[in-house]
mmCIF file of C-alpha atoms in Angstrom:
data_model
loop_
_atom_site.group_PDB
_atom_site.id
_atom_site.type_symbol
_atom_site.label_atom_id
_atom_site.label_comp_id
_atom_site.label_asym_id
_atom_site.label_seq_id
_atom_site.Cartn_x
_atom_site.Cartn_y
_atom_site.Cartn_z
ATOM 1 C CA MET S 1 95.213 106.945 101.561
ATOM 2 C CA GLY S 2 95.162 106.889 97.931
ATOM 3 C CA ARG S 3 95.669 109.165 94.808
ATOM 4 C CA HIS S 4 91.983 109.640 94.253
ATOM 5 C CA THR S 5 90.035 113.205 95.305
ATOM 6 C CA GLY S 6 86.434 111.997 95.009
ATOM 7 C CA GLN S 7 82.622 113.659 92.766
ATOM 8 C CA ASP S 8 83.025 115.963 95.326
ATOM 9 C CA GLY S 9 87.295 117.072 96.003
ATOM 10 C CA HIS S 10 87.908 115.530 98.450
ATOM 11 C CA ARG S 11 89.457 111.596 99.244
ATOM 12 C CA PRO S 12 85.775 109.259 99.928
ATOM 13 C CA LEU S 13 85.983 105.990 101.939
ATOM 14 C CA ARG S 14 87.626 102.499 100.662
ATOM 15 C CA THR S 15 84.543 101.889 97.807
ATOM 16 C CA ALA S 16 83.128 99.114 96.449
ATOM 17 C CA ALA S 17 80.572 99.829 93.128
ATOM 18 C CA LEU S 18 77.581 97.889 91.365
ATOM 19 C CA THR S 19 77.840 97.197 87.907
ATOM 20 C CA SER S 20 76.792 97.674 84.550
ATOM 21 C CA PHE S 21 73.902 100.836 85.878
ATOM 22 C CA LEU S 22 72.766 103.168 83.737
ATOM 23 C CA ALA S 23 74.399 106.896 84.658
ATOM 24 C CA LEU S 24 70.836 108.884 83.793
ATOM 25 C CA GLY S 25 68.726 109.222 86.751
ATOM 26 C CA ALA S 26 70.409 106.661 88.855
ATOM 27 C CA VAL S 27 72.203 107.640 92.332
ATOM 28 C CA GLY S 28 74.589 104.182 92.512
ATOM 29 C CA ALA S 29 76.668 105.477 96.274
ATOM 30 C CA LEU S 30 80.258 102.847 96.004
ATOM 31 C CA THR S 31 79.913 100.537 99.902
ATOM 32 C CA ALA S 32 82.557 101.341 102.018
ATOM 33 C CA ALA S 33 85.181 98.165 102.186
ATOM 34 C CA GLY S 34 87.439 98.475 105.374
ATOM 35 C CA LEU S 35 91.738 98.479 104.932
ATOM 36 C CA LEU S 36 93.679 97.412 103.099
ATOM 37 C CA THR S 37 96.450 94.793 103.899
ATOM 38 C CA ALA S 38 99.797 94.569 102.897
ATOM 39 C CA HIS S 39 98.590 91.144 100.905
ATOM 40 C CA PRO S 40 95.231 91.213 99.017
ATOM 41 C CA PRO S 41 93.607 88.342 98.625
ATOM 42 C CA ARG S 42 94.824 85.639 96.452
ATOM 43 C CA HIS S 43 92.619 84.039 93.307
ATOM 44 C CA PRO S 44 93.017 80.308 92.316
ATOM 45 C CA ASP S 45 91.585 80.698 89.640
ATOM 46 C CA ARG S 46 94.184 83.212 87.846
ATOM 47 C CA PRO S 47 97.030 82.497 86.970
ATOM 48 C CA SER S 48 100.390 82.692 89.289
ATOM 49 C CA SER S 49 103.613 83.227 86.661
ATOM 50 C CA ASP S 50 106.004 86.153 85.874
ATOM 51 C CA THR S 51 103.839 86.425 82.361
ATOM 52 C CA VAL S 52 99.727 87.646 83.573
ATOM 53 C CA ALA S 53 97.743 84.522 81.420
ATOM 54 C CA LEU S 54 96.266 86.001 77.967
ATOM 55 C CA ALA S 55 92.994 85.158 78.415
ATOM 56 C CA VAL S 56 91.029 87.245 74.976
ATOM 57 C CA PRO S 57 93.640 88.587 72.250
ATOM 58 C CA ALA S 58 93.909 92.918 72.027
ATOM 59 C CA THR S 59 93.881 93.847 68.374
ATOM 60 C CA ALA S 60 94.321 97.859 67.668
ATOM 61 C CA ALA S 61 91.760 98.575 65.276
ATOM 62 C CA PRO S 62 92.351 100.330 62.071
ATOM 63 C CA ALA S 63 92.997 104.168 63.041
ATOM 64 C CA PRO S 64 89.590 105.761 62.647
ATOM 65 C CA THR S 65 89.283 108.556 59.419
ATOM 66 C CA PRO S 66 90.362 112.034 61.214
ATOM 67 C CA PRO S 67 87.887 114.280 61.203
ATOM 68 C CA PRO S 68 87.332 117.745 60.076
ATOM 69 C CA SER S 69 88.288 120.355 62.064
ATOM 70 C CA PRO S 70 89.952 123.958 61.877
ATOM 71 C CA SER S 71 92.407 123.300 63.612
ATOM 72 C CA PRO S 72 95.686 123.775 61.611
ATOM 73 C CA SER S 73 97.051 120.659 63.724
ATOM 74 C CA PRO S 74 96.301 117.087 62.402
ATOM 75 C CA SER S 75 93.719 114.792 63.897
ATOM 76 C CA PRO S 76 94.793 112.904 66.368
ATOM 77 C CA ALA S 77 93.937 109.716 65.468
ATOM 78 C CA ALA S 78 95.800 109.510 62.283
ATOM 79 C CA ASP S 79 99.051 110.322 64.102
ATOM 80 C CA PRO S 80 101.428 107.328 64.764
ATOM 81 C CA ALA S 81 101.756 106.481 68.101
ATOM 82 C CA PRO S 82 104.919 107.712 70.378
ATOM 83 C CA GLN S 83 108.173 105.765 71.130
ATOM 84 C CA THR S 84 110.036 105.722 73.703
ATOM 85 C CA SER S 85 113.346 107.207 72.291
ATOM 86 C CA PRO S 86 116.961 104.723 73.667
ATOM 87 C CA GLY S 87 117.871 108.439 75.793
ATOM 88 C CA THR S 88 113.798 108.638 77.070
ATOM 89 C CA PRO S 89 114.936 109.108 81.112
ATOM 90 C CA LEU S 90 113.745 106.765 83.600
ATOM 91 C CA GLY S 91 111.241 107.327 86.707
ATOM 92 C CA VAL S 92 110.876 110.968 85.211
ATOM 93 C CA THR S 93 107.815 113.072 86.382
ATOM 94 C CA THR S 94 107.044 115.765 83.483
ATOM 95 C CA THR S 95 104.558 117.239 81.540
ATOM 96 C CA ALA S 96 103.081 114.809 79.627
ATOM 97 C CA PRO S 97 103.621 116.811 75.602
ATOM 98 C CA ASP S 98 100.830 117.096 73.446
ATOM 99 C CA ASP S 99 100.409 113.674 71.202
ATOM 100 C CA ALA S 100 98.391 111.191 69.763
ATOM 101 C CA GLU S 101 98.266 108.752 73.047
ATOM 102 C CA SER S 102 98.196 111.331 75.485
ATOM 103 C CA ARG S 103 95.056 112.653 73.792
ATOM 104 C CA ARG S 104 93.526 109.059 74.546
ATOM 105 C CA VAL S 105 93.975 110.098 78.272
ATOM 106 C CA GLY S 106 92.081 112.518 79.914
ATOM 107 C CA ALA S 107 90.324 114.016 83.720
ATOM 108 C CA LEU S 108 87.352 113.118 84.511
ATOM 109 C CA PHE S 109 85.198 115.663 85.640
ATOM 110 C CA SER S 110 82.135 116.642 88.026
ATOM 111 C CA GLY S 111 80.539 119.504 87.703
ATOM 112 C CA PRO S 112 82.194 122.279 84.464
ATOM 113 C CA VAL S 113 84.815 122.028 83.039
ATOM 114 C CA ALA S 114 86.855 124.243 84.426
ATOM 115 C CA PRO S 115 89.186 123.737 87.050
ATOM 116 C CA GLY S 116 89.236 122.557 89.931
ATOM 117 C CA HIS S 117 86.773 120.564 88.740
ATOM 118 C CA HIS S 118 88.525 117.458 87.432
ATOM 119 C CA PHE S 119 89.496 114.197 90.543
ATOM 120 C CA CYS S 120 90.306 110.631 88.342
ATOM 121 C CA THR S 121 92.062 109.816 84.959
ATOM 122 C CA ALA S 122 91.247 107.589 82.268
ATOM 123 C CA SER S 123 92.260 106.705 78.833
ATOM 124 C CA VAL S 124 89.955 106.406 75.634
ATOM 125 C CA ILE S 125 90.891 102.208 75.010
ATOM 126 C CA ASP S 126 89.462 100.444 71.648
ATOM 127 C CA SER S 127 86.371 98.373 71.550
ATOM 128 C CA PRO S 128 83.852 97.265 68.335
ATOM 129 C CA GLY S 129 81.304 100.399 70.020
ATOM 130 C CA ARG S 130 83.887 102.411 70.331
ATOM 131 C CA ASN S 131 82.564 103.988 73.472
ATOM 132 C CA LEU S 132 84.551 103.402 76.228
ATOM 133 C CA ILE S 133 86.936 104.174 78.285
ATOM 134 C CA LEU S 134 89.400 102.583 81.519
ATOM 135 C CA THR S 135 90.358 104.475 85.028
ATOM 136 C CA ALA S 136 90.114 102.991 88.382
ATOM 137 C CA ALA S 137 86.696 101.004 89.639
ATOM 138 C CA HIS S 138 87.792 103.172 93.562
ATOM 139 C CA CYS S 139 87.230 106.377 91.574
ATOM 140 C CA LEU S 140 83.582 107.210 90.769
ATOM 141 C CA SER S 141 80.843 107.302 93.925
ATOM 142 C CA THR S 142 77.903 108.166 90.826
ATOM 143 C CA ALA S 143 78.030 108.816 86.859
ATOM 144 C CA SER S 144 75.219 110.611 87.461
ATOM 145 C CA GLY S 145 76.935 114.143 86.164
ATOM 146 C CA THR S 146 80.509 112.514 85.549
ATOM 147 C CA THR S 147 81.528 113.597 81.882
ATOM 148 C CA PHE S 148 85.290 113.016 80.597
ATOM 149 C CA VAL S 149 87.347 115.302 78.010
ATOM 150 C CA PRO S 150 90.496 113.719 76.841
ATOM 151 C CA GLY S 151 93.231 115.834 75.856
ATOM 152 C CA TYR S 152 92.224 118.258 78.833
ATOM 153 C CA ARG S 153 94.754 120.794 79.106
ATOM 154 C CA ASP S 154 94.351 124.667 80.968
ATOM 155 C CA GLY S 155 90.952 124.683 81.503
ATOM 156 C CA ARG S 156 89.607 123.589 77.437
ATOM 157 C CA ALA S 157 88.349 120.373 76.062
ATOM 158 C CA PRO S 158 89.790 120.836 72.396
ATOM 159 C CA TYR S 159 87.997 116.425 71.617
ATOM 160 C CA GLY S 160 84.937 117.456 73.376
ATOM 161 C CA SER S 161 83.657 116.778 76.591
ATOM 162 C CA TRP S 162 81.977 113.339 76.604
ATOM 163 C CA GLN S 163 78.912 111.909 79.317
ATOM 164 C CA VAL S 164 79.494 108.664 81.535
ATOM 165 C CA THR S 165 77.111 106.439 80.485
ATOM 166 C CA LYS S 166 77.412 102.702 81.926
ATOM 167 C CA ILE S 167 79.491 101.370 84.561
ATOM 168 C CA TYR S 168 81.118 98.200 84.587
ATOM 169 C CA THR S 169 83.139 96.811 87.283
ATOM 170 C CA ALA S 170 84.330 92.847 87.964
ATOM 171 C CA ASP S 171 82.586 90.466 90.092
ATOM 172 C CA GLY S 172 85.480 90.706 93.196
ATOM 173 C CA TRP S 173 85.281 94.496 93.571
ATOM 174 C CA ARG S 174 81.767 94.899 92.830
ATOM 175 C CA ASN S 175 81.059 92.389 96.084
ATOM 176 C CA SER S 176 83.871 93.387 98.768
ATOM 177 C CA GLY S 177 86.569 96.091 97.260
ATOM 178 C CA ASP S 178 88.329 93.751 96.195
ATOM 179 C CA PRO S 179 91.604 95.261 95.537
ATOM 180 C CA ASP S 180 92.546 93.452 92.410
ATOM 181 C CA GLU S 181 89.725 94.168 90.918
ATOM 182 C CA ASP S 182 89.724 97.941 90.640
ATOM 183 C CA PHE S 183 89.900 98.607 87.319
ATOM 184 C CA ALA S 184 86.477 100.445 85.422
ATOM 185 C CA ILE S 185 84.725 100.372 82.005
ATOM 186 C CA LEU S 186 83.143 103.638 81.396
ATOM 187 C CA ALA S 187 80.548 103.568 79.016
ATOM 188 C CA VAL S 188 80.094 107.142 77.165
ATOM 189 C CA ALA S 189 77.525 108.739 75.264
ATOM 190 C CA PRO S 190 78.080 109.815 70.973
ATOM 191 C CA ARG S 191 78.797 114.022 70.813
ATOM 192 C CA ASP S 192 77.213 114.775 67.253
ATOM 193 C CA GLY S 193 77.218 111.556 66.005
ATOM 194 C CA ARG S 194 80.850 110.381 66.745
ATOM 195 C CA GLN S 195 81.920 107.764 69.417
ATOM 196 C CA ILE S 196 84.775 108.913 70.920
ATOM 197 C CA GLU S 197 87.192 107.179 70.104
ATOM 198 C CA ASP S 198 86.918 108.358 65.813
ATOM 199 C CA ALA S 199 87.611 112.015 67.601
ATOM 200 C CA VAL S 200 90.826 110.407 69.131
ATOM 201 C CA GLY S 201 91.455 106.613 68.916
ATOM 202 C CA GLY S 202 91.793 104.264 71.024
ATOM 203 C CA ASN S 203 94.857 102.461 73.217
ATOM 204 C CA PRO S 204 94.358 98.347 73.202
ATOM 205 C CA ILE S 205 93.885 96.501 76.567
ATOM 206 C CA GLY S 206 96.718 94.217 77.199
ATOM 207 C CA THR S 207 96.457 91.179 79.283
ATOM 208 C CA HIS S 208 99.014 89.486 78.565
ATOM 209 C CA ALA S 209 102.556 92.083 79.970
ATOM 210 C CA SER S 210 105.098 90.614 81.254
ATOM 211 C CA TRP S 211 105.530 92.037 84.757
ATOM 212 C CA THR S 212 109.121 93.830 84.098
ATOM 213 C CA ALA S 213 107.725 95.840 80.760
ATOM 214 C CA LEU S 214 108.227 99.615 79.709
ATOM 215 C CA THR S 215 106.379 101.347 80.642
ATOM 216 C CA ARG S 216 104.426 105.027 80.365
ATOM 217 C CA LEU S 217 103.108 106.270 83.033
ATOM 218 C CA TYR S 218 100.240 109.711 82.267
ATOM 219 C CA GLY S 219 97.664 111.109 85.016
ATOM 220 C CA TYR S 220 96.085 114.645 85.893
ATOM 221 C CA PRO S 221 96.931 115.191 89.481
ATOM 222 C CA ALA S 222 93.782 117.607 90.903
ATOM 223 C CA ASN S 223 95.120 120.818 92.114
ATOM 224 C CA ALA S 224 96.823 120.366 87.301
ATOM 225 C CA GLU S 225 96.200 121.219 84.104
ATOM 226 C CA LEU S 226 98.116 119.804 82.951
ATOM 227 C CA PRO S 227 98.746 115.806 82.852
ATOM 228 C CA LEU S 228 101.740 113.983 83.787
ATOM 229 C CA LEU S 229 104.018 111.599 82.160
ATOM 230 C CA CYS S 230 106.625 109.237 83.454
ATOM 231 C CA THR S 231 108.318 106.746 82.106
ATOM 232 C CA ASN S 232 109.424 103.501 83.372
ATOM 233 C CA THR S 233 109.594 99.427 83.867
ATOM 234 C CA THR S 234 107.588 97.837 86.201
ATOM 235 C CA THR S 235 108.453 95.885 88.662
ATOM 236 C CA ARG S 236 105.079 92.494 90.728
ATOM 237 C CA GLN S 237 104.189 93.994 94.005
ATOM 238 C CA ASP S 238 102.492 91.138 94.983
ATOM 239 C CA THR S 239 100.961 88.234 93.278
ATOM 240 C CA TYR S 240 98.156 90.156 91.087
ATOM 241 C CA GLN S 241 99.396 93.573 91.710
ATOM 242 C CA ARG S 242 101.743 95.867 89.552
ATOM 243 C CA ARG S 243 104.516 98.495 90.515
ATOM 244 C CA ILE S 244 106.402 101.121 89.116
ATOM 245 C CA ASP S 245 107.835 104.237 90.198
ATOM 246 C CA CYS S 246 107.353 107.552 88.941
ATOM 247 C CA PRO S 247 107.580 110.113 91.228
ATOM 248 C CA ALA S 248 105.433 113.371 92.524
ATOM 249 C CA PHE S 249 101.970 111.190 91.053
ATOM 250 C CA PRO S 250 99.818 112.852 93.520
ATOM 251 C CA GLY S 251 95.804 113.339 93.800
ATOM 252 C CA GLY S 252 94.236 112.854 90.914
ATOM 253 C CA THR S 253 95.974 110.839 89.021
ATOM 254 C CA SER S 254 94.220 107.683 89.904
ATOM 255 C CA GLY S 255 92.496 105.803 87.451
ATOM 256 C CA GLY S 256 95.680 107.030 84.956
ATOM 257 C CA PRO S 257 96.936 104.605 81.936
ATOM 258 C CA PHE S 258 99.990 102.270 81.655
ATOM 259 C CA VAL S 259 100.745 101.981 77.907
ATOM 260 C CA ASP S 260 103.572 99.363 77.476
ATOM 261 C CA THR S 261 106.407 101.713 75.433
ATOM 262 C CA ALA S 262 106.614 98.398 72.888
ATOM 263 C CA THR S 263 102.960 97.360 72.039
ATOM 264 C CA GLY S 264 100.849 100.754 73.360
ATOM 265 C CA GLU S 265 98.168 98.061 74.811
ATOM 266 C CA VAL S 266 97.144 99.192 78.072
ATOM 267 C CA ILE S 267 98.509 97.178 80.643
ATOM 268 C CA GLY S 268 97.018 99.006 84.194
ATOM 269 C CA VAL S 269 95.295 101.928 86.041
ATOM 270 C CA ILE S 270 96.731 103.467 88.868
ATOM 271 C CA GLY S 271 94.750 101.845 91.017
ATOM 272 C CA GLY S 272 94.835 98.545 93.635
ATOM 273 C CA TYR S 273 96.938 98.153 96.163
ATOM 274 C CA GLN S 274 96.555 100.937 98.488
ATOM 275 C CA GLN S 275 94.645 102.722 96.275
ATOM 276 C CA GLY S 276 96.905 102.946 94.243
ATOM 277 C CA GLY S 277 100.062 103.851 96.530
ATOM 278 C CA ASP S 278 100.057 105.678 99.908
ATOM 279 C CA THR S 279 102.897 108.120 98.522
ATOM 280 C CA ALA S 280 103.281 110.086 95.416
ATOM 281 C CA ASP S 281 105.750 108.971 94.300
ATOM 282 C CA THR S 282 104.886 105.076 93.533
ATOM 283 C CA SER S 283 101.677 103.753 91.854
ATOM 284 C CA TYR S 284 100.077 100.551 91.580
ATOM 285 C CA SER S 285 97.462 98.361 88.941
ATOM 286 C CA ALA S 286 95.783 95.701 89.249
ATOM 287 C CA ALA S 287 96.933 92.935 86.946
ATOM 288 C CA PHE S 288 95.176 92.843 83.751
ATOM 289 C CA ASP S 289 94.307 89.441 83.046
ATOM 290 C CA HIS S 290 91.741 87.209 82.261
ATOM 291 C CA THR S 291 88.878 89.303 84.241
ATOM 292 C CA ILE S 292 89.790 92.307 82.726
ATOM 293 C CA ALA S 293 89.345 90.913 79.159
ATOM 294 C CA GLU S 294 86.024 89.976 80.503
ATOM 295 C CA LEU S 295 84.141 92.464 81.104
ATOM 296 C CA LEU S 296 85.808 94.760 77.901
ATOM 297 C CA ALA S 297 83.597 91.907 76.264
ATOM 298 C CA GLU S 298 80.328 92.644 79.205
ATOM 299 C CA ALA S 299 80.813 96.257 78.191
ATOM 300 C CA SER S 300 81.626 95.947 74.117
#
């Protein structure tokens, strides 16, 4: 099973991605890798303590200058990051508010930017080139014709549609579809002379988060046109898998970010074990450690 619908509108088989290939003119097919087991493979070179080791310090870049816009609303990149109030109900799924953080989350499209054409979720991450987004590795069968729309709502693309140009995946995913490395960094082309992080900002990747971090989970259901949001405390599913209990995150939410409420860092994406979960009420993520830090360095 899984938590995505695939670029053709159907849930594909378990797949393994190519690393760092050009989207334009590329036909990169993912290879089938079989069923997942209840205990994902272990990696002796990775940390196994209750706190994932910090591989590369992740610090947020200064907020970019807000772009000129005819819209009366303030620039999303200039808005302060949302804070979770003490009264926020945990484990309750609602429509995400339109704020600075949710605008960095968007839907992946194959085909027109219109209802029914988005198949997974992604989010903008902070990087030196200001041109990277993050999703689950199992989401993409090809980058050709794939676009990302941050802040997508009700068929509208308020911050534009951005063409995916490259896909970066870790060796374990590329070679064997390892669920412990079910994450992908995508490069997107500039638009009107600007990079995507200049338009909406980007969240840093965190590789040191506690297994029991209070987290905001985002995702775009394939059959809906508004993003979902749920806040809850994560737990440890297995050696390299994070779990969160949030109801009603169905197909299409794969790749949705786990955002640490204390730091604003992305500490996971819906994917990993069971490609994100066989039920809509529990989601998983591969643990973020030195492997994703090295992938970010490669993509930057």
